[in-house]
Short mmCIF file of C-alpha atoms in Angstrom, two decimals:
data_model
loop_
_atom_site.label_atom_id
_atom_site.label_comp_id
_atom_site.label_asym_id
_atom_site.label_seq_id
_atom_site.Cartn_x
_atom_site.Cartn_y
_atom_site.Cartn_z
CA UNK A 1 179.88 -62.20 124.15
CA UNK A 2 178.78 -64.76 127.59
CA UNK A 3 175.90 -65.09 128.55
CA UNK A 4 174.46 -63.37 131.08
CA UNK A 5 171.60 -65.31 132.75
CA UNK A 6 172.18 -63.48 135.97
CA UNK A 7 171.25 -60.50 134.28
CA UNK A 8 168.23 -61.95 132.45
CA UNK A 9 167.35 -63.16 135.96
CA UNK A 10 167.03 -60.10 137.20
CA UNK A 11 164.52 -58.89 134.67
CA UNK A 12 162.48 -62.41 134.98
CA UNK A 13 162.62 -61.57 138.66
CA UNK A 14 161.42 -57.66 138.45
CA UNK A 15 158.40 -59.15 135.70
CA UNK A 16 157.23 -61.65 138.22
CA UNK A 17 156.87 -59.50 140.81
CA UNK A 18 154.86 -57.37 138.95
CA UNK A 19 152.37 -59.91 137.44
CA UNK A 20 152.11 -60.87 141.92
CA UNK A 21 151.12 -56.80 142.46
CA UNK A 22 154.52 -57.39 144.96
CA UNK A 23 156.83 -54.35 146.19
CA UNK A 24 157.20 -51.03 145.56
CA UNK A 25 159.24 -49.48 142.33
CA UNK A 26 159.88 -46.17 142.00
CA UNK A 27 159.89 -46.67 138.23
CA UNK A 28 156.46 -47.42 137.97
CA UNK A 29 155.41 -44.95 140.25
CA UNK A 30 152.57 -42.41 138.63
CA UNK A 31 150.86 -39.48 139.80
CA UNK A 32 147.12 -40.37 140.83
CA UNK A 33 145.33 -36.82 140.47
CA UNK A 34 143.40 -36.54 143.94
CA UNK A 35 140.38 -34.18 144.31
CA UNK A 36 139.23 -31.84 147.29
CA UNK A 37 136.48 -33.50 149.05
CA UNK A 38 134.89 -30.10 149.13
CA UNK A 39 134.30 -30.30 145.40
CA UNK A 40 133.27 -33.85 144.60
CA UNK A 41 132.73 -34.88 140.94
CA UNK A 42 130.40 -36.94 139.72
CA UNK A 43 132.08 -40.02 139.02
CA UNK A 44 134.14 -41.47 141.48
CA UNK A 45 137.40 -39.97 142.13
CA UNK A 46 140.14 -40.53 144.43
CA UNK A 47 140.02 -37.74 147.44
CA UNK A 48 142.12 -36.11 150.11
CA UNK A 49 143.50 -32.62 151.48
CA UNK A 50 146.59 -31.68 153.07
CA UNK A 51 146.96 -31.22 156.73
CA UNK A 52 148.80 -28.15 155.52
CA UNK A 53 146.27 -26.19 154.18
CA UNK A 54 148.48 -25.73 150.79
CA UNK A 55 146.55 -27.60 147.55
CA UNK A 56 147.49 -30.61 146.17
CA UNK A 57 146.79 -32.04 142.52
CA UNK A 58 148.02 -35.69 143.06
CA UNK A 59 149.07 -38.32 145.32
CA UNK A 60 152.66 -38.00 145.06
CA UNK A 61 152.33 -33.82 146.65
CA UNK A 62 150.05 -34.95 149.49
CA UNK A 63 152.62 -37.63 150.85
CA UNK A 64 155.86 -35.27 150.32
CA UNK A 65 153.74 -32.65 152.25
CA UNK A 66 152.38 -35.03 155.24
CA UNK A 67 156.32 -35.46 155.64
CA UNK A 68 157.27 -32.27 155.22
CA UNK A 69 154.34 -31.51 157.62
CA UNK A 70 155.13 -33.90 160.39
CA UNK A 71 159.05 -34.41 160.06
CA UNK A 72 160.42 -31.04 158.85
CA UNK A 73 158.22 -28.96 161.10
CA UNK A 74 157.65 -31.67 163.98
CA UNK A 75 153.68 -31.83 163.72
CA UNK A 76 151.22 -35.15 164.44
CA UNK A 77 148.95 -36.15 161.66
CA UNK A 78 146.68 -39.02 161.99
CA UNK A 79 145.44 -40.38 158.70
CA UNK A 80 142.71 -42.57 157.36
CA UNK A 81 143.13 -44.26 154.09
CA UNK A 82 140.22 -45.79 152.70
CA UNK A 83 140.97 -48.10 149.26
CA UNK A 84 138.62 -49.75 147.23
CA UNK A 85 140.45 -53.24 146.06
CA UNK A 86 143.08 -53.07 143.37
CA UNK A 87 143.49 -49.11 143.94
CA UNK A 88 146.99 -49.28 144.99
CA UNK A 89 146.90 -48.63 148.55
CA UNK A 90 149.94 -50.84 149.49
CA UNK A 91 151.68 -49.35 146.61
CA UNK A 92 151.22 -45.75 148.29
CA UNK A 93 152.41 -46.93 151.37
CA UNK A 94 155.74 -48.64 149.93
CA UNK A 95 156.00 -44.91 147.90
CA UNK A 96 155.70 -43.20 151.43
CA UNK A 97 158.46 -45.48 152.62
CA UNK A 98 160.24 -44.84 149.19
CA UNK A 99 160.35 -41.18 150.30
CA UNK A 100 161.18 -41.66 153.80
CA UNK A 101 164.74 -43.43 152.85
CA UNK A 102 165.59 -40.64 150.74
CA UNK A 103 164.83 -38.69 154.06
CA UNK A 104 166.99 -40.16 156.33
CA UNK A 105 169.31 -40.29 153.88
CA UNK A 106 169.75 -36.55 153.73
CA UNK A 107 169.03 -36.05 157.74
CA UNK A 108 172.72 -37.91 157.84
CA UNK A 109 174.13 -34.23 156.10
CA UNK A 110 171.52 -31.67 156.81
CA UNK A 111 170.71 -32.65 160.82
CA UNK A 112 167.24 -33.27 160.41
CA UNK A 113 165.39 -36.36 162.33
CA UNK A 114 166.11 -39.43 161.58
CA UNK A 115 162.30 -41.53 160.56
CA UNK A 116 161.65 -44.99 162.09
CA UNK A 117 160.02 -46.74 159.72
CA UNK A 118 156.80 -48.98 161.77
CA UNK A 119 154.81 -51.14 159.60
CA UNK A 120 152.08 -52.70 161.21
CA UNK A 121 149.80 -55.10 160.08
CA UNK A 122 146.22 -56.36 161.85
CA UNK A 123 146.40 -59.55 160.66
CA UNK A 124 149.23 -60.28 163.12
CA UNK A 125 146.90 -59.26 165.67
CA UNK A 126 143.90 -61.51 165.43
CA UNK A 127 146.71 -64.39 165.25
CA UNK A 128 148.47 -63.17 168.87
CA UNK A 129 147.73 -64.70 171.70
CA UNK A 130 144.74 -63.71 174.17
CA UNK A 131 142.43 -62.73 172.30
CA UNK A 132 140.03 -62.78 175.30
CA UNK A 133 141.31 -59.62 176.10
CA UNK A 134 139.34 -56.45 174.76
CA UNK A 135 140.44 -54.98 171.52
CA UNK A 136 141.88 -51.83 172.56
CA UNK A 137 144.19 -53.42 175.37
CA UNK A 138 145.28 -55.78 172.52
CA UNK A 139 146.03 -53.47 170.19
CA UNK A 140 148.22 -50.94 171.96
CA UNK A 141 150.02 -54.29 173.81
CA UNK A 142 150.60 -54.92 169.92
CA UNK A 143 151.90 -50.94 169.00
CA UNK A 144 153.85 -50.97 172.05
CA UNK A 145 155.70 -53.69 171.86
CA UNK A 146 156.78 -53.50 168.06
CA UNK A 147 157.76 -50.52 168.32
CA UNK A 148 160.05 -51.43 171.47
CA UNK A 149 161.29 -54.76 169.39
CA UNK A 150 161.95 -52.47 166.26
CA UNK A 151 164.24 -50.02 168.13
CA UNK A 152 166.17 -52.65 170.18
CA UNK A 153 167.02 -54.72 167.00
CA UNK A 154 166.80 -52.57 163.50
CA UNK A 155 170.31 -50.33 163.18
CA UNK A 156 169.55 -46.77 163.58
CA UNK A 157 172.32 -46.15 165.93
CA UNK A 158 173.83 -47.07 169.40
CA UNK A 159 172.07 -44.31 170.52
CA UNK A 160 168.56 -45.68 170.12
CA UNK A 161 168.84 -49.18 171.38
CA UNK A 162 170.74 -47.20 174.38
CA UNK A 163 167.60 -44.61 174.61
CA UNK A 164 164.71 -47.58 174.30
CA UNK A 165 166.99 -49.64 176.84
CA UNK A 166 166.80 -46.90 179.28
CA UNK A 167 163.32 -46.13 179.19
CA UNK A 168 162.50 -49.89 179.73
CA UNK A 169 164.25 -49.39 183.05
CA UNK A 170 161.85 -46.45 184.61
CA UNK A 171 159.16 -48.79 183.79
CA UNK A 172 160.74 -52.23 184.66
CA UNK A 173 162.76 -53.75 187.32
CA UNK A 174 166.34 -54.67 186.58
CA UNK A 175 165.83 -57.86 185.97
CA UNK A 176 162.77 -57.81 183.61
CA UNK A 177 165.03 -55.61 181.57
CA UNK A 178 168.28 -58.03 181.19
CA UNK A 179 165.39 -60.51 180.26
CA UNK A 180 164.42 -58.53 177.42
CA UNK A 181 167.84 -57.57 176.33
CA UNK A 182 169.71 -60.94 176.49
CA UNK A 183 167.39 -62.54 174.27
CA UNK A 184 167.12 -63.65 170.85
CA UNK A 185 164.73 -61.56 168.99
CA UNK A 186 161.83 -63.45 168.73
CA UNK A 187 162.31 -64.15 172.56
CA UNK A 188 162.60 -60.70 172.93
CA UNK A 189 158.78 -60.05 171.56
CA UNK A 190 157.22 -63.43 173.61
CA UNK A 191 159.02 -62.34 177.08
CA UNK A 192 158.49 -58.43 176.35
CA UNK A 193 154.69 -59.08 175.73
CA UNK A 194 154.26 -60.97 178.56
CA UNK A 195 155.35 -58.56 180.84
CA UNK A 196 153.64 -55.63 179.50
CA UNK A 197 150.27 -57.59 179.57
CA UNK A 198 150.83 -58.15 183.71
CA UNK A 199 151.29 -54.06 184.06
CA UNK A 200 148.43 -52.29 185.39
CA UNK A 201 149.42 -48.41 183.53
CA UNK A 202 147.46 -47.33 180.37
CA UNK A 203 149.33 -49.25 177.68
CA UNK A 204 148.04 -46.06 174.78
CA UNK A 205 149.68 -43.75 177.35
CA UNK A 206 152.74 -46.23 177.57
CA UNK A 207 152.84 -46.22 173.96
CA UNK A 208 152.90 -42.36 173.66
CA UNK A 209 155.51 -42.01 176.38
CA UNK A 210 157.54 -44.23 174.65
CA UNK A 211 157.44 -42.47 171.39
CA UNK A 212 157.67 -39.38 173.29
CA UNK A 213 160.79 -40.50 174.72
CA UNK A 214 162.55 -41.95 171.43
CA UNK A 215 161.46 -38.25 169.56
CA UNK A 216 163.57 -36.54 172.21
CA UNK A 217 166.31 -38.16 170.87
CA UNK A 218 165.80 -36.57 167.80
CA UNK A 219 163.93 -39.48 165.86
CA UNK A 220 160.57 -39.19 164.41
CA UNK A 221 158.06 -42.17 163.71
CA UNK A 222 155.67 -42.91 160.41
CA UNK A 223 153.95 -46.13 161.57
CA UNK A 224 151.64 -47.51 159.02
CA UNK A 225 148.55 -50.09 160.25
CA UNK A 226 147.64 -51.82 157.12
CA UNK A 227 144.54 -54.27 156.76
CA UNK A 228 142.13 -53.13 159.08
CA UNK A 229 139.63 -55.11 157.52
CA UNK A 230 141.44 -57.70 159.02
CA UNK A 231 138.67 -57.35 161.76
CA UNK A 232 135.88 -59.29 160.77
CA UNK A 233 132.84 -57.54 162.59
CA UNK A 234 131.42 -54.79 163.23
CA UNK A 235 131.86 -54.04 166.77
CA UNK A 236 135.73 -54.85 166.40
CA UNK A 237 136.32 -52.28 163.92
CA UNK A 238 133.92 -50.09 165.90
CA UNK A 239 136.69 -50.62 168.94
CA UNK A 240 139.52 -50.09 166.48
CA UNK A 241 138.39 -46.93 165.70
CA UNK A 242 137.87 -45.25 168.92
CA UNK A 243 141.14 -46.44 170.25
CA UNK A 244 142.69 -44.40 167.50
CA UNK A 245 140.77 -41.95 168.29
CA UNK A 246 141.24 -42.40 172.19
CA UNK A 247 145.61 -42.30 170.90
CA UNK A 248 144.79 -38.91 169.04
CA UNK A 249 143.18 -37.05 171.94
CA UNK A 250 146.22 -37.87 174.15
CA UNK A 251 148.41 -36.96 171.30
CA UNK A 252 146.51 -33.56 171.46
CA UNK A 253 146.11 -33.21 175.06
CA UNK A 254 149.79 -33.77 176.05
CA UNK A 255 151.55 -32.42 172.96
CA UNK A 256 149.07 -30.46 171.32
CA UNK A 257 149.74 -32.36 167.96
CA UNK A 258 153.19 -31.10 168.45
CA UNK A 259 155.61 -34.01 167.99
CA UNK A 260 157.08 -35.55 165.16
CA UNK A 261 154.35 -39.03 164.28
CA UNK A 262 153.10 -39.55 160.88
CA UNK A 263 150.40 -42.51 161.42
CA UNK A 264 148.40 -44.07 158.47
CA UNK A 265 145.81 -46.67 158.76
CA UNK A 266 144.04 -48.34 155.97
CA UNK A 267 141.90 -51.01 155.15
CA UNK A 268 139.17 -51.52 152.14
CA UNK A 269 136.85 -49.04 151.64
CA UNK A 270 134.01 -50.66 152.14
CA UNK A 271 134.52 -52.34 155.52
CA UNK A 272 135.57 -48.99 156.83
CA UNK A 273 133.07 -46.61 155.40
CA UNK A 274 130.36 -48.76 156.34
CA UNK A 275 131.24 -48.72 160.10
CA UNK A 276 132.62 -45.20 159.61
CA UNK A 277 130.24 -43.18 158.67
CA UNK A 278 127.48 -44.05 160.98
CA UNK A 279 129.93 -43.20 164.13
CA UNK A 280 129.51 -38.88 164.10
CA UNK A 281 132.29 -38.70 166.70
CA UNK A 282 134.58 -40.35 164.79
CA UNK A 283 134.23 -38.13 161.38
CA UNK A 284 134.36 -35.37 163.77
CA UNK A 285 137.98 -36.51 164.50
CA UNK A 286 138.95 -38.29 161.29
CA UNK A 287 137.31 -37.57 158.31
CA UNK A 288 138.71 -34.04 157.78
CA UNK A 289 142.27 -35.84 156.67
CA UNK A 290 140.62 -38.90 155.25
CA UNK A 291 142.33 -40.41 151.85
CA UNK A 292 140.24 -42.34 149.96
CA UNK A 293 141.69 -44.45 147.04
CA UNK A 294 139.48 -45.41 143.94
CA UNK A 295 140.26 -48.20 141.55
CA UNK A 296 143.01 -47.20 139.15
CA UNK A 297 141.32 -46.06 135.33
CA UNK A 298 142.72 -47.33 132.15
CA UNK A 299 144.81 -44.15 131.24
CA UNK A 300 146.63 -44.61 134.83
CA UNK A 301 147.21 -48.46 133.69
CA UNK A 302 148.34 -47.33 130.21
CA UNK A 303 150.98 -44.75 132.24
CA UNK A 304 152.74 -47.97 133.57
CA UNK A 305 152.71 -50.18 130.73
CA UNK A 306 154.26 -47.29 128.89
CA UNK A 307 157.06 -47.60 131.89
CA UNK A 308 157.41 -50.94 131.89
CA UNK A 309 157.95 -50.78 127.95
CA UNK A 310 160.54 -48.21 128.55
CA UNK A 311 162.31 -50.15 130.97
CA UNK A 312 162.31 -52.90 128.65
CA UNK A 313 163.37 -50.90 125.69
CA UNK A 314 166.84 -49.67 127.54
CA UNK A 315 167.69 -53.12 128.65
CA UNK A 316 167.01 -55.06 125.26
CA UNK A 317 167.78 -52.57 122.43
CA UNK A 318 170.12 -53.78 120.15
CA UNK A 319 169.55 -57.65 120.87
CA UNK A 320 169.25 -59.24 117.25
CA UNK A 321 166.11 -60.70 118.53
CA UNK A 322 165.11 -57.41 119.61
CA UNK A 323 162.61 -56.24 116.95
CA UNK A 324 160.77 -59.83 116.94
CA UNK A 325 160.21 -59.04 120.51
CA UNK A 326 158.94 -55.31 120.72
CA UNK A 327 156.60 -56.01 118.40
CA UNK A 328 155.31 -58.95 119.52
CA UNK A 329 154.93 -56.50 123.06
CA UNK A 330 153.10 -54.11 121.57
CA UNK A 331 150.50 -56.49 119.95
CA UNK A 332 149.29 -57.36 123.73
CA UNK A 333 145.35 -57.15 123.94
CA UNK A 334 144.33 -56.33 127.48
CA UNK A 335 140.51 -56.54 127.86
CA UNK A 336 138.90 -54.18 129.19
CA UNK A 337 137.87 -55.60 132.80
CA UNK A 338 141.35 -55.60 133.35
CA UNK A 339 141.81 -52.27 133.54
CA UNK A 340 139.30 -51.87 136.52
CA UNK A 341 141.51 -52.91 138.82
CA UNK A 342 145.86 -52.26 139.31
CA UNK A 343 146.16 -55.82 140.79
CA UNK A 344 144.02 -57.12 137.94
CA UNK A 345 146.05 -55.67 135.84
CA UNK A 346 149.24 -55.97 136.54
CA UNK A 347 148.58 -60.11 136.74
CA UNK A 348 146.99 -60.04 133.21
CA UNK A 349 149.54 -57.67 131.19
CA UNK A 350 152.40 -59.05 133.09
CA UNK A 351 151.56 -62.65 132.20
CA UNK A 352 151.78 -61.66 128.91
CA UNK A 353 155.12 -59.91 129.01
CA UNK A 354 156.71 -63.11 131.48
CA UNK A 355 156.15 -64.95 128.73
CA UNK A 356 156.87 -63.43 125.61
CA UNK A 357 160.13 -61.84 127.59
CA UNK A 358 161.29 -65.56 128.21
CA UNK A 359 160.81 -66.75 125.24
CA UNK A 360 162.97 -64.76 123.59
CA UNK A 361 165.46 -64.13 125.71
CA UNK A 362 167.35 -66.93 127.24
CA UNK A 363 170.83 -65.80 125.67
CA UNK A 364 172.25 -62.61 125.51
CA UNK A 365 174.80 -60.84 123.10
CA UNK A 366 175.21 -57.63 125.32
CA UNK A 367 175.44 -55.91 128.60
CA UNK A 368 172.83 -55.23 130.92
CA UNK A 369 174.09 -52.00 131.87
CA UNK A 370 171.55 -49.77 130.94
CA UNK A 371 169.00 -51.98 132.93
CA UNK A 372 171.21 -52.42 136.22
CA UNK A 373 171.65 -48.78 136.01
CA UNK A 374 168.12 -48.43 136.52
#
């Protein structure tokens, strides 16, 4: 039989990226037990409730329900994850976005709202321009006009781009909106930002009006604001915090937490609690729906090793070098400080299996149809 090296790319591919701690797969995916923060344990666990008031065991039930909560029965929930490093937070995230395609993917049969996906990241914003500007107006100029740019040019529908187009025009004269429009898309972002920064209206109320607007249109938005601890002092994260805060009071005061917004922010644990917890009227506001993320344990790292030997199994079974190779995969030694950390270990054990999986396998004498299946 040929050889197929496209194939054996594939798996050289999916190994790398797990040695770099890059991406989401749904294969890997495990259940993270999460505890009540009302009943605390002595050793450090990971924590969080549902906005629901229905009990979760694990991390998996907590997301499904924040989209149930917000999406299914059009409700706002604002939440705070907190993540020690290595404890998987941008792995929860890409799960979150996992379950959000399979969302919209039955909304297309069963006429429920389609989810806009936002992902937003902080370290873009200490690299945008005018950073003289206070934090707050910064970062809503930053929400606002992503999520503008993301509706104009992802494909949702014609319907979208023609909703986002028309709301641009109530705000802007004719010809700052053919600007905007006739551009290239990272012209789009340059000219649209330097407009909204020369508007004298409340760019968080802006940025509610226009998610207002786009919901109406039966959409709903999960916008995720990763790396908070992008902000480097103090009184910037202090800022960060009460402009959040500052968005969910509007939320409440114009909607009543009634419209269909799933926000997450995270950041490291320790840059967040520090600030955090000193500010009362911010745990006041946030804490209650606070997820905090501890480093993953060695039976949680074992869980995916077991995965990514099963994975392996299906694809190489039956290879005459086959038994050389399983066994030389189940003699990997991880120490022990690996263990203390997912990214840690997912570079050290998947070393290991890069190489061992190369070595052996450069030519094949069957199908990969079991692992493209997967």
């Amino acid at each position: 039989m040929p050889e197929d090296a496209g194939k054996k790319q594939e798996i050289s591919n999916f190994l790398q990226r797990f040695k770099e701690g890059l991406g989401f797969d749904p294969d890997l995916w495990i259940d993270r037990l999460i505890e009540s923060p009302d009943n605390p344990s002595e050793i450090p666990q990971n924590f969080g409730q549902s906005a629901t008031g229905i009990t979760v065991s694990n991390l998996s039930e907590l997301i499904q329900q924040d989209i149930d909560h917000c999406f299914g029965n059009g409700h706002f929930l604002c939440r705070m994850i907190q993540a020690q490093p290595g404890a998987g937070k941008t792995a929860s995230l890409g799960y979150t976005r996992f379950l959000l395609e399979d969302w919209n993917f039955r909304s297309k049969n069963d006429e429920l709202r389609q989810v806009i996906r936002l992902g937003l990241n902080l370290n873009a914003l200490t690299n945008t321009p005018n950073k003289g500007e206070d934090l707050r107006v910064r970062l809503y100029l930053y929400f606002l006009s992503e999520s503008i740019i993301h509706t104009l040019c992802q494909v949702y529908s014609p319907n979208l781009r023609q909703c986002t187009e028309d709301w641009l025009s109530e705000l802007l004269t004719d010809d700052e909106v053919s600007k905007i429009t006739g551009a290239k898309e990272k012209a789009k972002k340059r000219i649209l930002r330097d407009i909204l920064t020369n508007l004298n209206d409340d760019l968080s109320l802006l940025f509610l009006n226009f998610l207002a607007s786009v919901v109406n249109n039966n959409y709903a938005f999960f916008i995720s604001l990763d790396e908070m601890d992008a902000l480097t002092n103090e009184k910037e994260i202090r800022k960060a915090f009460y402009a959040i805060r500052h968005f969910l009071n509007l939320v409440f005061e114009h909607y009543q937490n009634r419209i269909p917004l799933l926000f997450y922010f995270s950041g490291l644990d320790d840059e967040l609690g520090e600030v955090f917890m000193r500010e009362e009227a911010l745990k006041s506001r946030l804490l209650k729906y606070a997820l905090r993320l501890v480093r993953f344990k060695a039976d949680e790292c074992e869980k995916i090793k077991a995965s990514v030997e099963t994975l392996l199994e299906e694809a190489y079974s039956g290879y005459k070098d086959f038994d050389a190779f399983w066994q030389e995969l189940k003699n990997i030694e991880i120490p022990k400080k690996s263990y203390h950390s997912l990214r840690t270990f997912c570079a050290t054990y998947g070393q290991n299996v890069l190489e061992i999986h190369n070595r052996y396998f450069k030519h094949h004498d069957k199908d990969f149809n079991v692992f493209e299946s997967k």
